Short mmCIF file of C-alpha atoms in Angstrom, two decimals:
data_model
loop_
_atom_site.label_atom_id
_atom_site.label_comp_id
_atom_site.label_asym_id
_atom_site.label_seq_id
_atom_site.Cartn_x
_atom_site.Cartn_y
_atom_site.Cartn_z
CA MET B 290 -30.51 -170.44 -270.45
CA ALA B 291 -29.40 -166.84 -271.67
CA VAL B 292 -29.50 -165.48 -268.48
CA GLN B 293 -27.51 -168.38 -266.95
CA ASN B 294 -24.67 -168.20 -269.51
CA SER B 295 -24.59 -164.26 -268.83
CA LEU B 296 -24.01 -165.08 -265.24
CA GLN B 297 -21.34 -167.72 -265.88
CA ILE B 298 -19.44 -165.27 -268.51
CA THR B 299 -19.65 -162.14 -265.77
CA SER B 300 -18.43 -164.72 -262.98
CA SER B 301 -15.52 -165.87 -265.02
CA CYS B 302 -14.56 -162.39 -266.05
CA ALA B 303 -14.50 -161.52 -262.29
CA TYR B 304 -11.65 -164.00 -261.64
CA ASP B 305 -8.09 -164.90 -263.34
CA ASP B 306 -6.92 -168.22 -264.53
CA ASP B 307 -5.83 -169.22 -261.02
CA GLY B 308 -9.23 -168.53 -259.43
CA ARG B 309 -8.14 -165.58 -257.60
CA ALA B 310 -9.86 -161.98 -258.13
CA LYS B 311 -9.14 -160.30 -261.39
CA ARG B 312 -6.01 -158.43 -261.28
CA THR B 313 -6.22 -154.94 -262.50
CA GLY B 314 -2.64 -153.52 -262.33
CA THR B 315 -1.18 -151.67 -265.02
CA LEU B 316 2.29 -150.51 -266.22
CA TRP B 317 1.89 -147.16 -264.40
CA SER B 318 0.60 -148.78 -261.31
CA ALA B 319 3.59 -151.01 -261.13
CA ALA B 320 5.88 -148.17 -261.88
CA SER B 321 4.40 -146.25 -258.98
CA HIS B 322 4.99 -149.27 -256.62
CA ILE B 323 8.61 -149.58 -257.74
CA ILE B 324 9.16 -145.87 -257.46
CA THR B 325 7.73 -146.01 -254.03
CA ALA B 326 9.84 -148.89 -253.09
CA ILE B 327 13.05 -147.47 -254.66
CA ILE B 328 13.05 -143.68 -253.63
CA GLY B 329 12.82 -143.74 -250.10
CA SER B 330 15.38 -143.06 -247.50
CA GLY B 331 18.39 -144.34 -249.59
CA VAL B 332 18.18 -141.24 -251.86
CA LEU B 333 19.13 -138.99 -248.89
CA SER B 334 22.43 -140.43 -248.25
CA LEU B 335 23.74 -140.62 -251.87
CA ALA B 336 25.46 -137.28 -251.60
CA TRP B 337 27.22 -138.55 -248.50
CA SER B 338 28.26 -141.77 -250.39
CA ALA B 339 29.51 -139.74 -253.37
CA SER B 340 31.50 -137.68 -251.16
CA LEU B 341 33.24 -140.64 -249.67
CA LEU B 342 33.95 -142.24 -253.18
CA GLY B 343 35.04 -138.99 -255.20
CA TRP B 344 33.94 -137.83 -258.57
CA ILE B 345 34.94 -140.80 -260.60
CA ALA B 346 34.05 -143.68 -258.35
CA GLY B 347 30.75 -142.09 -256.80
CA PRO B 348 28.85 -141.52 -260.17
CA LEU B 349 30.01 -144.86 -261.62
CA SER B 350 28.87 -146.86 -258.58
CA LEU B 351 25.42 -145.47 -258.79
CA LEU B 352 25.26 -146.37 -262.50
CA PHE B 353 26.71 -149.77 -261.85
CA PHE B 354 24.10 -150.60 -259.19
CA ALA B 355 21.30 -149.39 -261.48
CA ILE B 356 22.22 -151.32 -264.53
CA VAL B 357 22.79 -154.56 -262.31
CA THR B 358 19.31 -153.99 -260.56
CA TYR B 359 17.64 -153.76 -263.88
CA ILE B 360 19.13 -156.63 -265.57
CA PHE B 361 18.52 -159.07 -262.76
CA SER B 362 15.15 -158.00 -261.93
CA SER B 363 14.32 -158.62 -265.49
CA LEU B 364 15.59 -162.18 -265.03
CA LEU B 365 13.56 -162.35 -261.90
CA SER B 366 10.29 -161.17 -263.62
CA ASP B 367 10.57 -164.01 -266.09
CA CYS B 368 10.13 -166.49 -262.95
CA TYR B 369 6.74 -165.30 -262.28
CA ARG B 370 5.24 -168.11 -264.55
CA THR B 371 6.64 -171.46 -264.70
CA LEU B 372 7.57 -172.79 -268.12
CA ASP B 373 5.17 -170.60 -270.36
CA PRO B 374 5.13 -166.77 -269.79
CA VAL B 375 1.38 -166.62 -270.66
CA SER B 376 -0.33 -169.92 -269.51
CA GLY B 377 2.21 -171.01 -266.99
CA LYS B 378 1.65 -171.75 -263.15
CA ARG B 379 2.03 -168.22 -261.34
CA ASN B 380 4.73 -167.80 -258.51
CA TYR B 381 2.92 -165.51 -256.32
CA SER B 382 5.99 -164.31 -254.50
CA TYR B 383 9.79 -164.31 -254.38
CA ARG B 384 9.78 -167.55 -252.22
CA ASP B 385 7.09 -169.37 -254.35
CA ALA B 386 9.52 -168.70 -257.39
CA VAL B 387 12.65 -170.04 -255.25
CA ARG B 388 10.49 -172.99 -254.37
CA THR B 389 9.57 -173.95 -257.75
CA TYR B 390 13.01 -173.71 -259.48
CA LEU B 391 15.66 -174.36 -256.63
CA GLY B 392 13.68 -176.55 -254.01
CA GLN B 393 12.55 -176.19 -250.38
CA LYS B 394 15.95 -175.72 -248.59
CA ARG B 395 16.90 -172.58 -250.68
CA THR B 396 13.40 -171.43 -250.27
CA TRP B 397 13.93 -171.12 -246.49
CA LEU B 398 16.95 -169.18 -247.02
CA ALA B 399 15.41 -166.88 -249.44
CA GLY B 400 12.55 -166.36 -247.30
CA PHE B 401 14.56 -165.65 -244.38
CA LEU B 402 16.81 -162.95 -246.26
CA GLN B 403 13.66 -161.42 -248.06
CA TYR B 404 11.66 -161.05 -244.81
CA LEU B 405 14.75 -159.78 -242.98
CA ASN B 406 15.23 -157.22 -245.59
CA LEU B 407 11.70 -156.22 -245.52
CA TYR B 408 11.52 -156.08 -241.84
CA GLY B 409 15.10 -154.20 -241.77
CA THR B 410 13.68 -151.51 -244.12
CA SER B 411 10.69 -150.98 -242.09
CA ILE B 412 12.98 -150.24 -239.25
CA ALA B 413 15.02 -147.94 -241.60
CA TYR B 414 12.02 -145.96 -242.33
CA VAL B 415 10.97 -145.38 -238.80
CA ILE B 416 14.49 -143.91 -238.22
CA THR B 417 14.26 -141.76 -241.30
CA THR B 418 10.79 -140.45 -240.30
CA ALA B 419 11.98 -139.36 -236.92
CA THR B 420 14.91 -137.89 -238.31
CA CYS B 421 12.76 -135.58 -240.80
CA LEU B 422 10.36 -134.71 -238.02
CA ARG B 423 13.10 -133.52 -235.92
CA ALA B 424 14.74 -131.72 -238.86
CA ILE B 425 11.41 -129.72 -239.19
CA LEU B 426 11.62 -128.45 -235.48
CA LYS B 427 15.35 -127.82 -235.89
CA SER B 428 14.67 -125.76 -239.13
CA ASN B 429 12.23 -123.57 -237.45
CA CYS B 430 14.34 -123.01 -234.47
CA TYR B 431 17.51 -122.18 -236.32
CA HIS B 432 15.44 -119.76 -238.64
CA LYS B 433 13.97 -118.13 -235.43
CA TYR B 434 16.99 -118.04 -233.04
CA GLY B 435 19.93 -118.12 -235.66
CA HIS B 436 22.00 -121.01 -237.01
CA LYS B 437 24.29 -121.10 -234.08
CA ALA B 438 21.50 -121.94 -231.76
CA PRO B 439 21.33 -124.93 -229.48
CA CYS B 440 18.42 -126.54 -231.31
CA HIS B 441 18.42 -130.09 -229.83
CA TYR B 442 15.33 -132.45 -230.08
CA GLY B 443 15.23 -136.29 -229.48
CA GLU B 444 13.78 -138.79 -231.98
CA THR B 445 12.05 -141.40 -229.74
CA LEU B 446 8.81 -139.57 -229.51
CA PHE B 447 8.52 -139.06 -233.30
CA MET B 448 9.28 -142.87 -233.66
CA VAL B 449 6.38 -143.68 -231.51
CA LEU B 450 4.02 -141.40 -233.26
CA PHE B 451 5.26 -142.80 -236.49
CA GLY B 452 4.35 -146.33 -235.09
CA VAL B 453 0.83 -145.01 -234.05
CA VAL B 454 0.17 -144.03 -237.52
CA GLN B 455 1.39 -147.33 -238.90
CA PHE B 456 -0.79 -149.39 -236.40
CA PHE B 457 -3.67 -147.81 -238.44
CA MET B 458 -2.18 -148.03 -241.84
CA SER B 459 -1.27 -151.86 -241.39
CA PHE B 460 -4.96 -152.82 -241.64
CA ILE B 461 -5.02 -151.95 -245.30
CA PRO B 462 -5.85 -155.66 -246.49
CA ASP B 463 -3.18 -156.25 -248.97
CA LEU B 464 -0.96 -154.81 -251.70
CA HIS B 465 -3.73 -155.01 -254.28
CA THR B 466 -5.83 -152.39 -252.61
CA MET B 467 -3.11 -149.87 -251.85
CA ALA B 468 -2.35 -148.52 -255.36
CA TRP B 469 -3.49 -145.10 -254.27
CA VAL B 470 -1.16 -145.18 -251.41
CA SER B 471 1.84 -145.90 -253.87
CA VAL B 472 0.63 -142.96 -256.12
CA VAL B 473 0.82 -140.57 -253.35
CA ALA B 474 3.97 -141.80 -252.04
CA ALA B 475 5.54 -141.58 -255.66
CA ILE B 476 4.31 -138.09 -255.96
CA MET B 477 6.06 -137.15 -252.61
CA SER B 478 9.38 -139.08 -253.83
CA PHE B 479 9.43 -136.79 -256.92
CA SER B 480 8.69 -133.78 -254.60
CA TYR B 481 11.47 -133.91 -252.18
CA SER B 482 13.81 -135.35 -254.78
CA PHE B 483 13.34 -132.07 -256.88
CA ILE B 484 13.81 -129.79 -253.68
CA GLY B 485 17.26 -131.49 -252.75
CA LEU B 486 18.16 -131.38 -256.54
CA GLY B 487 17.14 -127.77 -256.63
CA LEU B 488 18.70 -126.80 -253.34
CA GLY B 489 21.96 -128.46 -254.26
CA ILE B 490 22.11 -126.35 -257.65
CA ALA B 491 21.46 -123.19 -255.87
CA LYS B 492 24.16 -123.87 -253.24
CA VAL B 493 26.82 -124.54 -256.09
CA ILE B 494 25.72 -121.34 -257.76
CA GLU B 495 26.05 -119.47 -254.55
CA ASN B 496 29.52 -121.16 -253.84
CA GLY B 497 30.47 -120.13 -257.38
CA THR B 498 32.60 -123.46 -257.49
CA ILE B 499 32.12 -127.17 -257.71
CA LYS B 500 33.58 -128.68 -254.64
CA GLY B 501 34.87 -132.22 -254.08
CA SER B 502 37.75 -134.21 -255.39
CA ILE B 503 38.59 -137.31 -257.33
CA THR B 504 39.48 -139.32 -254.31
CA GLY B 505 36.54 -137.86 -251.86
CA VAL B 506 36.63 -137.11 -248.26
CA PRO B 507 40.31 -137.46 -246.86
CA THR B 508 40.85 -139.19 -243.58
CA SER B 509 43.35 -139.50 -241.12
CA ASN B 510 44.44 -143.33 -242.17
CA ALA B 511 43.77 -145.53 -245.10
CA VAL B 512 42.08 -148.15 -242.88
CA GLU B 513 39.35 -145.73 -241.63
CA LYS B 514 38.92 -144.56 -245.53
CA LEU B 515 38.31 -148.25 -246.55
CA TRP B 516 35.74 -148.73 -243.82
CA LEU B 517 33.78 -145.61 -245.00
CA VAL B 518 34.08 -146.48 -248.75
CA PHE B 519 32.71 -149.89 -247.75
CA GLN B 520 29.74 -148.49 -245.94
CA ALA B 521 29.16 -146.06 -248.81
CA LEU B 522 28.98 -149.00 -251.39
CA GLY B 523 26.21 -150.55 -248.91
CA ASP B 524 24.41 -147.24 -248.83
CA ILE B 525 24.18 -147.12 -252.69
CA ALA B 526 23.11 -150.78 -252.68
CA PHE B 527 20.30 -149.95 -250.33
CA ALA B 528 19.05 -147.27 -252.99
CA TYR B 529 17.86 -149.98 -255.24
CA PRO B 530 16.05 -152.41 -252.94
CA TYR B 531 13.06 -153.25 -255.03
CA SER B 532 13.99 -156.72 -256.28
CA VAL B 533 12.88 -158.25 -253.18
CA LEU B 534 9.31 -157.18 -254.13
CA ILE B 535 9.34 -157.53 -257.89
CA LEU B 536 7.17 -160.85 -258.05
CA GLU B 537 4.51 -159.51 -255.32
CA ILE B 538 4.11 -156.22 -257.39
CA GLN B 539 3.98 -158.36 -260.51
CA ASP B 540 1.25 -160.51 -259.20
CA THR B 541 -1.11 -157.27 -259.06
CA LEU B 542 -0.83 -156.90 -263.13
CA LYS B 543 -3.42 -157.69 -265.41
CA SER B 544 -2.99 -159.94 -268.56
CA PRO B 545 -2.85 -159.68 -271.52
CA PRO B 546 0.02 -158.44 -272.23
CA PRO B 547 1.93 -161.06 -270.36
CA GLU B 548 2.90 -159.93 -266.97
CA ASN B 549 6.64 -160.15 -267.41
CA GLN B 550 6.48 -157.89 -270.34
CA THR B 551 4.67 -155.15 -268.39
CA MET B 552 7.04 -155.61 -265.43
CA LYS B 553 10.12 -154.98 -267.65
CA LYS B 554 8.95 -151.95 -268.96
CA ALA B 555 7.88 -150.57 -265.55
CA SER B 556 11.41 -151.52 -264.18
CA MET B 557 13.04 -149.61 -267.10
CA ILE B 558 10.81 -146.59 -266.56
CA SER B 559 11.31 -146.53 -262.67
CA VAL B 560 15.08 -147.30 -262.75
CA SER B 561 15.73 -144.95 -265.46
CA VAL B 562 13.77 -142.21 -263.47
CA THR B 563 15.31 -142.91 -260.20
CA THR B 564 18.89 -143.10 -261.42
CA PHE B 565 18.43 -139.69 -263.01
CA PHE B 566 17.35 -138.38 -259.76
CA TYR B 567 20.05 -140.14 -257.84
CA LEU B 568 22.79 -138.97 -260.06
CA CYS B 569 21.62 -135.42 -259.71
CA CYS B 570 20.96 -135.30 -256.02
CA GLY B 571 24.17 -137.34 -255.14
CA CYS B 572 26.39 -135.34 -257.45
CA PHE B 573 24.97 -131.86 -256.87
CA GLY B 574 24.90 -132.56 -253.15
CA TYR B 575 28.49 -133.29 -253.32
CA ALA B 576 29.32 -130.49 -255.52
CA ALA B 577 27.62 -128.11 -253.20
CA PHE B 578 29.36 -129.23 -249.86
CA GLY B 579 32.35 -131.24 -250.82
CA ASN B 580 34.05 -132.70 -247.70
CA ASP B 581 31.49 -131.30 -245.56
CA THR B 582 28.63 -133.19 -247.02
CA PRO B 583 26.03 -134.37 -244.47
CA GLY B 584 24.88 -137.99 -244.14
CA ASN B 585 21.35 -137.01 -244.73
CA LEU B 586 21.03 -134.20 -247.49
CA LEU B 587 17.83 -132.67 -246.25
CA THR B 588 18.27 -133.16 -242.44
CA GLY B 589 22.24 -132.76 -242.03
CA PHE B 590 21.57 -129.00 -242.26
CA GLY B 591 24.02 -128.19 -245.07
CA PHE B 592 20.78 -126.25 -246.19
CA TYR B 593 19.17 -123.79 -243.59
CA GLU B 594 17.02 -121.44 -245.85
CA PRO B 595 14.41 -121.16 -247.19
CA TYR B 596 13.38 -122.81 -243.90
CA TRP B 597 9.79 -123.42 -245.23
CA LEU B 598 11.09 -125.41 -248.20
CA ILE B 599 13.16 -127.53 -246.12
CA ASP B 600 10.14 -128.19 -243.63
CA PHE B 601 8.06 -128.92 -246.81
CA ALA B 602 10.75 -131.36 -248.11
CA ASN B 603 10.83 -133.33 -245.04
CA ALA B 604 7.12 -133.46 -244.71
CA CYS B 605 7.05 -134.95 -248.29
CA ILE B 606 9.53 -137.62 -247.04
CA VAL B 607 7.47 -138.36 -244.01
CA VAL B 608 4.20 -139.07 -246.14
CA HIS B 609 6.31 -140.93 -248.51
CA LEU B 610 7.66 -143.15 -245.88
CA VAL B 611 3.99 -143.71 -244.38
CA GLY B 612 3.37 -145.44 -247.79
CA GLY B 613 6.90 -146.83 -248.21
CA TYR B 614 6.54 -148.61 -244.86
CA GLN B 615 3.45 -150.41 -245.87
CA ILE B 616 4.91 -151.54 -249.20
CA TYR B 617 7.67 -153.28 -247.42
CA SER B 618 5.56 -154.59 -244.78
CA GLN B 619 2.53 -156.06 -246.68
CA PRO B 620 4.31 -158.98 -248.14
CA ILE B 621 5.27 -159.91 -244.48
CA PHE B 622 1.57 -159.51 -243.51
CA ALA B 623 0.44 -161.56 -246.37
CA ALA B 624 2.91 -164.54 -245.79
CA ALA B 625 1.41 -164.66 -242.15
CA ASP B 626 -2.13 -164.42 -243.32
CA ARG B 627 -1.46 -167.59 -245.52
CA TRP B 628 0.75 -169.59 -243.24
CA PHE B 629 -1.27 -169.51 -240.04
CA PRO B 630 -4.72 -170.31 -241.40
CA ARG B 631 -2.74 -173.54 -242.86
CA ARG B 632 -1.07 -174.21 -239.59
CA PHE B 633 -4.27 -173.72 -237.27
CA PRO B 634 -7.29 -174.44 -239.54
CA ASP B 635 -9.52 -174.74 -236.57
CA SER B 636 -8.64 -171.75 -234.48
CA ASN B 637 -11.18 -168.97 -234.29
CA PHE B 638 -8.42 -166.85 -233.04
CA VAL B 639 -6.94 -167.23 -236.54
CA ASN B 640 -9.80 -167.74 -238.71
CA LYS B 641 -12.70 -165.89 -237.59
CA PHE B 642 -12.95 -162.49 -239.22
CA TYR B 643 -15.17 -159.49 -237.98
CA ARG B 644 -16.67 -156.69 -240.03
CA VAL B 645 -15.07 -153.27 -238.85
CA LYS B 646 -16.37 -149.87 -239.84
CA LEU B 647 -14.23 -146.92 -238.80
CA PRO B 648 -15.31 -143.23 -239.52
CA LEU B 649 -14.22 -142.02 -243.10
CA LEU B 650 -13.04 -145.56 -244.10
CA PRO B 651 -14.77 -148.43 -245.95
CA MET B 652 -15.82 -151.54 -244.10
CA PHE B 653 -13.18 -154.17 -243.72
CA GLN B 654 -12.74 -157.69 -242.09
CA LEU B 655 -10.37 -158.10 -239.35
CA SER B 656 -9.43 -161.31 -237.22
CA LEU B 657 -7.98 -161.05 -233.75
CA PHE B 658 -4.88 -162.89 -235.10
CA ARG B 659 -4.44 -160.10 -237.78
CA LEU B 660 -4.94 -157.28 -235.07
CA CYS B 661 -2.21 -158.99 -232.92
CA PHE B 662 0.30 -159.97 -235.36
CA ARG B 663 0.41 -156.54 -237.22
CA THR B 664 0.31 -154.60 -233.99
CA LEU B 665 3.25 -156.60 -232.58
CA TYR B 666 5.18 -155.95 -235.96
CA VAL B 667 4.70 -152.36 -235.80
CA ILE B 668 5.62 -152.27 -232.05
CA SER B 669 8.95 -154.34 -232.75
CA THR B 670 10.08 -152.28 -235.69
CA THR B 671 9.76 -149.11 -233.76
CA GLY B 672 11.30 -150.43 -230.65
CA ILE B 673 14.60 -151.63 -232.61
CA ALA B 674 14.58 -148.34 -234.41
CA ILE B 675 14.77 -146.45 -230.91
CA LEU B 676 17.56 -148.73 -229.91
CA PHE B 677 19.62 -148.38 -233.09
CA PRO B 678 18.90 -144.84 -234.54
CA TYR B 679 21.81 -144.86 -236.93
CA PHE B 680 20.76 -143.55 -240.30
CA ASN B 681 23.78 -144.21 -242.73
CA GLU B 682 25.25 -147.40 -240.95
CA VAL B 683 21.71 -148.97 -240.80
CA LEU B 684 20.97 -148.32 -244.52
CA GLY B 685 24.43 -150.01 -245.31
CA VAL B 686 23.78 -153.13 -243.31
CA LEU B 687 20.42 -153.43 -245.06
CA GLY B 688 21.84 -152.86 -248.72
CA ALA B 689 24.50 -155.23 -248.27
CA LEU B 690 22.33 -158.08 -247.11
CA ASN B 691 19.84 -157.35 -249.70
CA PHE B 692 22.15 -156.92 -252.84
CA TRP B 693 23.99 -160.08 -253.48
CA PRO B 694 21.65 -162.86 -252.32
CA LEU B 695 18.34 -161.49 -253.39
CA THR B 696 19.40 -159.34 -256.32
CA ILE B 697 22.06 -161.38 -257.96
CA TYR B 698 22.28 -165.07 -256.44
CA PHE B 699 18.80 -166.40 -256.63
CA PRO B 700 17.81 -164.51 -259.99
CA VAL B 701 20.98 -166.19 -261.34
CA GLU B 702 20.33 -169.50 -260.20
CA MET B 703 16.76 -169.68 -261.21
CA TYR B 704 17.75 -168.43 -264.76
CA PHE B 705 20.05 -171.51 -264.89
CA VAL B 706 17.34 -173.81 -264.22
CA GLN B 707 14.80 -172.10 -266.36
CA LYS B 708 16.90 -171.77 -269.34
CA LYS B 709 18.88 -175.06 -268.78
CA ILE B 710 22.19 -173.41 -268.89
CA GLY B 711 24.85 -175.96 -268.63
CA ALA B 712 27.88 -175.88 -266.35
CA TRP B 713 30.99 -174.26 -267.73
CA THR B 714 29.26 -172.69 -270.75
CA THR B 715 30.04 -169.18 -271.51
CA LYS B 716 27.00 -167.79 -270.00
CA TRP B 717 27.40 -169.94 -266.89
CA ILE B 718 31.01 -168.67 -266.51
CA VAL B 719 30.23 -164.99 -267.02
CA LEU B 720 27.19 -165.07 -264.73
CA ARG B 721 29.06 -167.13 -261.90
CA SER B 722 32.08 -164.68 -262.18
CA PHE B 723 29.87 -161.62 -261.86
CA SER B 724 28.00 -163.10 -258.83
CA PHE B 725 31.23 -163.73 -257.13
CA ILE B 726 32.44 -159.87 -257.59
CA CYS B 727 28.92 -158.78 -256.42
CA PHE B 728 29.29 -161.14 -253.42
CA ILE B 729 32.63 -159.56 -252.52
CA ILE B 730 31.07 -156.03 -252.72
CA SER B 731 28.14 -157.31 -250.54
CA VAL B 732 30.48 -158.45 -247.86
CA LEU B 733 32.73 -155.29 -247.95
CA GLY B 734 29.64 -153.22 -247.66
CA PHE B 735 28.34 -155.35 -244.87
CA VAL B 736 31.51 -155.23 -242.74
CA GLY B 737 32.03 -151.52 -243.28
CA SER B 738 28.46 -150.65 -242.04
CA VAL B 739 28.49 -153.10 -239.00
CA GLU B 740 31.81 -151.52 -238.17
CA GLY B 741 29.99 -148.07 -238.13
CA ILE B 742 27.31 -149.25 -236.11
CA ILE B 743 29.75 -150.39 -233.32
CA LYS B 744 31.60 -147.15 -233.52
CA GLU B 745 28.48 -145.02 -233.18
CA LYS B 746 26.93 -147.39 -230.23
CA LEU B 747 30.35 -147.11 -228.39
CA SER B 748 30.62 -143.34 -228.85
CA SER B 749 27.09 -142.66 -227.84
#
């Protein structure tokens, strides 16, 4: 009897209240996931965005998006459990929460927008990685032959190589088993952010003056300036993209304490740290180059020397984006792994798993469906990146698509249902008005970025 009771206790300790394997995530693993998700290719375009907005609107825009992201991610984290924050039913993903609070119709819309954003971010990471690898070769070339040398390199080969790496990385089973990837990626994030900040400060000291102006980069006409400002807002919005992942990350956390409390602390830590880096990198980058600020701070070659530091920074970005690609891809993989077995319960192609052992890696299980789906996913993101390799414009489109619907609209609507906020009450009016303002910002950012892509495509 004692042995049987001991086995039952041990077994119950291995599972959570929903029957799934015990979650082991902590405040710091959640913060690592968030930092990996936030500090990505978006940080590299912030100096360019600041240069378009100027010394007042640039920093204020960064602070605005940071505060908004934290507030509304906190609302979203309260939606992880229904009714009770300790014992309520879990919503494992963003779509599950929308389904619980808002019904099936809006679930389809939320799912489409979320997966479109995750998929688009994966494409952006392919573009950024290729840009960084090309920058390493150009840096070495400029160092060897001079800054005026014709050092031109294509990006397609680098995108294909990144796709090959992601083909193997994509067989990490799920988000729960890749905390180590996020830790490494977060370390890389801090590394290249510090380097960008240090180079910006050094350039300002070398110049002996702070460049830039209140109104930002001048243009030939007001219409062109408006398009660029809208695009800059889209790029800044892209720099805070983790709302689409918050419930997936929260689902990795152990309890007690309640998961929403841990998640809010992790969000506060992560958003505070990243905003500090964003302000420093964006402002010092603009102060260093003024109207000549490059679209990508570490690959636009405002900095040439020390070339080995430029190489190291870009290598850090590549390592980070290898992990970041997986952070954004795993929710799509998980959704496919859930949906297809339910749709085809008798299919061996979908449901039969094989044990696979690769050198230097632990044994894992793999189905033919998982092999094909994840391979096609990597191929498609790589292929689209090759067709549209426009860094700033692609980031702007993705930021605009993500910001209003996923960061503002759905969290607000779920908050109304959860807290039973009546129509035309003070909270209802304030949140609805703010949501409308953010909708306008998103539309402007989207239009400006699409206009930029069209212009780049026509000129290429």
